[in-house]
mmCIF file of C-alpha atoms in Angstrom:
data_model
loop_
_atom_site.group_PDB
_atom_site.id
_atom_site.type_symbol
_atom_site.label_atom_id
_atom_site.label_comp_id
_atom_site.label_asym_id
_atom_site.label_seq_id
_atom_site.Cartn_x
_atom_site.Cartn_y
_atom_site.Cartn_z
ATOM 1 C CA MET A 1 9.912 -8.257 -3.605
ATOM 2 C CA ARG A 2 10.661 -5.827 -0.865
ATOM 3 C CA LEU A 3 8.645 -2.635 -0.648
ATOM 4 C CA GLN A 4 9.925 0.671 0.676
ATOM 5 C CA LYS A 5 8.485 1.867 3.982
ATOM 6 C CA ASN A 6 6.455 4.616 2.289
ATOM 7 C CA THR A 7 4.901 2.057 -0.049
ATOM 8 C CA SER A 8 3.870 -0.196 2.820
ATOM 9 C CA LEU A 9 2.416 2.796 4.678
ATOM 10 C CA ALA A 10 0.474 3.780 1.580
ATOM 11 C CA LEU A 11 -0.982 0.282 1.247
ATOM 12 C CA TYR A 12 -1.879 0.107 4.951
ATOM 13 C CA SER A 13 -3.518 3.526 4.754
ATOM 14 C CA VAL A 14 -5.482 2.880 1.574
ATOM 15 C CA ILE A 15 -6.846 -0.397 2.936
ATOM 16 C CA GLU A 16 -7.735 1.205 6.282
ATOM 17 C CA PHE A 17 -9.524 4.090 4.577
ATOM 18 C CA ALA A 18 -11.300 1.779 2.134
ATOM 19 C CA ALA A 19 -12.549 -0.317 5.064
ATOM 20 C CA LYS A 20 -14.301 2.789 6.434
ATOM 21 C CA PRO A 21 -15.495 4.565 3.281
ATOM 22 C CA ASP A 22 -18.100 6.720 5.043
ATOM 23 C CA ARG A 23 -15.753 8.070 7.677
ATOM 24 C CA HIS A 24 -12.874 10.547 7.696
ATOM 25 C CA VAL A 25 -10.027 8.749 9.432
ATOM 26 C CA PRO A 26 -7.462 10.939 11.218
ATOM 27 C CA ALA A 27 -3.878 10.395 10.111
ATOM 28 C CA ALA A 28 -2.921 10.094 13.784
ATOM 29 C CA GLU A 29 -5.097 6.981 14.066
ATOM 30 C CA ILE A 30 -3.243 5.279 11.210
ATOM 31 C CA ALA A 31 0.148 6.473 12.507
ATOM 32 C CA GLU A 32 -0.538 5.052 15.964
ATOM 33 C CA LYS A 33 -1.859 1.751 14.650
ATOM 34 C CA TYR A 34 1.217 1.145 12.475
ATOM 35 C CA GLY A 35 3.779 2.738 14.811
ATOM 36 C CA VAL A 36 4.996 5.537 12.547
ATOM 37 C CA SER A 37 5.341 9.262 13.049
ATOM 38 C CA PRO A 38 2.363 11.331 11.911
ATOM 39 C CA HIS A 39 4.782 13.636 10.091
ATOM 40 C CA HIS A 40 6.187 10.750 8.030
ATOM 41 C CA LEU A 41 2.712 9.417 7.292
ATOM 42 C CA ALA A 42 1.553 12.899 6.218
ATOM 43 C CA LYS A 43 4.019 12.832 3.320
ATOM 44 C CA VAL A 44 2.630 9.485 2.149
ATOM 45 C CA LEU A 45 -0.972 10.627 2.516
ATOM 46 C CA SER A 46 -0.187 13.804 0.620
ATOM 47 C CA GLU A 47 0.928 11.720 -2.369
ATOM 48 C CA LEU A 48 -2.204 9.552 -2.127
ATOM 49 C CA ALA A 49 -4.373 12.682 -2.034
ATOM 50 C CA ARG A 50 -2.528 14.178 -5.014
ATOM 51 C CA SER A 51 -3.255 10.999 -6.982
ATOM 52 C CA GLY A 52 -6.957 11.118 -6.069
ATOM 53 C CA ILE A 53 -6.954 7.827 -4.160
ATOM 54 C CA VAL A 54 -7.851 9.577 -0.909
ATOM 55 C CA GLU A 55 -9.325 12.950 -0.091
ATOM 56 C CA SER A 56 -8.497 15.017 2.927
ATOM 57 C CA VAL A 57 -10.669 17.263 5.030
ATOM 58 C CA ARG A 58 -9.070 19.669 7.479
ATOM 59 C CA GLY A 59 -10.374 20.738 10.832
ATOM 60 C CA VAL A 60 -12.475 19.157 13.543
ATOM 61 C CA GLY A 61 -13.882 15.856 12.319
ATOM 62 C CA GLY A 62 -11.472 15.944 9.412
ATOM 63 C CA GLY A 63 -9.090 13.305 8.233
ATOM 64 C CA TYR A 64 -8.721 11.162 5.161
ATOM 65 C CA ARG A 65 -11.294 9.193 3.270
ATOM 66 C CA PHE A 66 -10.976 6.665 0.471
ATOM 67 C CA ALA A 67 -11.928 8.301 -2.819
ATOM 68 C CA GLY A 68 -11.027 5.535 -5.243
ATOM 69 C CA ASN A 69 -12.956 2.605 -6.625
ATOM 70 C CA ALA A 70 -12.065 -0.396 -4.455
ATOM 71 C CA ARG A 71 -13.124 -2.827 -7.192
ATOM 72 C CA ARG A 72 -10.828 -1.250 -9.780
ATOM 73 C CA LEU A 73 -7.868 0.092 -7.818
ATOM 74 C CA THR A 74 -5.110 -2.518 -7.557
ATOM 75 C CA LEU A 75 -2.162 -2.917 -5.244
ATOM 76 C CA LEU A 76 0.081 -2.169 -8.216
ATOM 77 C CA ASP A 77 -1.694 1.161 -8.798
ATOM 78 C CA VAL A 78 -0.747 2.233 -5.270
ATOM 79 C CA ILE A 79 2.733 0.713 -5.332
ATOM 80 C CA GLN A 80 3.658 2.464 -8.581
ATOM 81 C CA LEU A 81 3.141 5.821 -6.877
ATOM 82 C CA PHE A 82 6.082 5.079 -4.589
ATOM 83 C CA GLU A 83 8.275 2.501 -6.321
ATOM 84 C CA ASP A 84 10.272 2.842 -9.517
ATOM 85 C CA PHE A 85 9.974 -0.467 -11.354
ATOM 86 C CA ALA A 86 11.703 0.865 -14.414
ATOM 87 C CA ALA A 87 15.083 1.833 -12.980
ATOM 88 C CA PRO A 88 17.542 2.538 -15.779
ATOM 89 C CA ALA A 89 19.560 -0.544 -16.661
ATOM 90 C CA SER A 90 22.815 1.305 -16.063
ATOM 91 C CA GLU A 91 21.898 1.769 -12.382
ATOM 92 C CA ARG A 92 21.282 -1.931 -11.847
ATOM 93 C CA ARG A 93 24.352 -3.295 -13.637
ATOM 94 C CA GLU A 94 27.053 -5.064 -11.725
ATOM 95 C CA PRO A 95 30.195 -6.592 -13.254
ATOM 96 C CA GLY A 96 28.770 -10.123 -12.962
ATOM 97 C CA ASP A 97 25.641 -9.115 -14.919
ATOM 98 C CA LEU A 98 27.676 -9.163 -18.137
ATOM 99 C CA THR A 99 28.721 -12.824 -17.726
ATOM 100 C CA PRO A 100 26.604 -15.732 -19.067
ATOM 101 C CA VAL A 101 25.689 -16.661 -15.478
ATOM 102 C CA GLY A 102 24.748 -13.077 -14.702
ATOM 103 C CA ALA A 103 22.673 -12.834 -17.861
ATOM 104 C CA ALA A 104 20.847 -16.085 -17.001
ATOM 105 C CA LEU A 105 20.175 -14.937 -13.437
ATOM 106 C CA GLY A 106 19.054 -11.565 -14.713
ATOM 107 C CA SER A 107 16.593 -13.281 -17.014
ATOM 108 C CA VAL A 108 15.094 -15.326 -14.167
ATOM 109 C CA LEU A 109 14.926 -12.321 -11.827
ATOM 110 C CA GLY A 110 13.318 -10.241 -14.540
ATOM 111 C CA GLU A 111 10.695 -12.928 -15.044
ATOM 112 C CA ILE A 112 10.018 -13.024 -11.289
ATOM 113 C CA ASP A 113 9.546 -9.228 -11.302
ATOM 114 C CA GLU A 114 7.073 -9.517 -14.177
ATOM 115 C CA HIS A 115 5.094 -12.205 -12.332
ATOM 116 C CA ALA A 116 5.045 -10.085 -9.171
ATOM 117 C CA LYS A 117 3.753 -7.080 -11.121
ATOM 118 C CA ALA A 118 1.079 -9.220 -12.768
ATOM 119 C CA ILE A 119 -0.107 -10.530 -9.399
ATOM 120 C CA LEU A 120 -0.069 -7.090 -7.783
ATOM 121 C CA GLY A 121 -1.954 -5.734 -10.770
ATOM 122 C CA SER A 122 -4.659 -8.355 -10.378
ATOM 123 C CA VAL A 123 -5.342 -7.855 -6.660
ATOM 124 C CA THR A 124 -7.832 -5.066 -6.023
ATOM 125 C CA ILE A 125 -8.401 -3.153 -2.823
ATOM 126 C CA ALA A 126 -11.812 -4.876 -2.602
ATOM 127 C CA THR A 127 -10.032 -8.241 -2.688
ATOM 128 C CA MET A 128 -7.698 -7.071 0.077
ATOM 129 C CA LEU A 129 -10.653 -5.944 2.195
ATOM 130 C CA GLY A 130 -12.102 -9.440 1.908
ATOM 131 C CA MET A 131 -8.752 -10.983 2.887
ATOM 132 C CA VAL A 132 -8.448 -8.636 5.873
ATOM 133 C CA GLU A 133 -11.976 -9.522 6.964
ATOM 134 C CA ARG A 134 -11.247 -13.249 6.767
ATOM 135 C CA ALA A 135 -7.941 -12.827 8.630
ATOM 136 C CA ALA A 136 -9.631 -10.824 11.380
ATOM 137 C CA GLY A 137 -12.453 -13.352 11.610
ATOM 138 C CA SER A 138 -10.074 -16.274 12.071
ATOM 139 C CA ASP A 139 -8.057 -14.550 14.794
ATOM 140 C CA PRO A 140 -10.052 -13.790 17.982
ATOM 141 C CA GLU A 141 -7.559 -11.124 19.081
ATOM 142 C CA MET A 142 -7.781 -9.331 15.744
ATOM 143 C CA ALA A 143 -11.560 -9.572 15.736
ATOM 144 C CA ALA A 144 -11.622 -7.925 19.179
ATOM 145 C CA LYS A 145 -9.333 -5.128 17.959
ATOM 146 C CA ARG A 146 -11.523 -4.642 14.896
ATOM 147 C CA LEU A 147 -14.569 -4.257 17.094
ATOM 148 C CA GLN A 148 -12.695 -1.742 19.264
ATOM 149 C CA VAL A 149 -11.676 0.366 16.274
ATOM 150 C CA GLY A 150 -15.057 0.043 14.592
ATOM 151 C CA GLY A 151 -16.858 1.082 17.753
ATOM 152 C CA GLN A 152 -15.014 4.407 18.008
#
């Protein structure tokens, strides 16, 4: 499964905000960390705010803050804001899809999509925070970066 850039940015942002639930994180901080333009990120954050996953505060000391429930919000909840899993069948049809081989492949690929959705729907933001913590703890360079960011 390949996610669109906006979807990846949304997941990065949600996890970053959820890791610092008591702090308003400036969009510029997320944009710099992930190497994207603040303008592009603003569009993604606007959608997250509209959905109630994050809240924004303008002005000095403002930024974005996680407003969801990390134990209930899943990766699929965030992904579905940016990805269309239910594209009309007519858009996905190719000539080979109508052959027995195409139908068999389509069946397998459809099953893979369903498994991916089930997995994404079972992984919460709280689970991701734990995975990020373990990954940072096992990598000395990442642990140092985490301390730098956390100390700001």
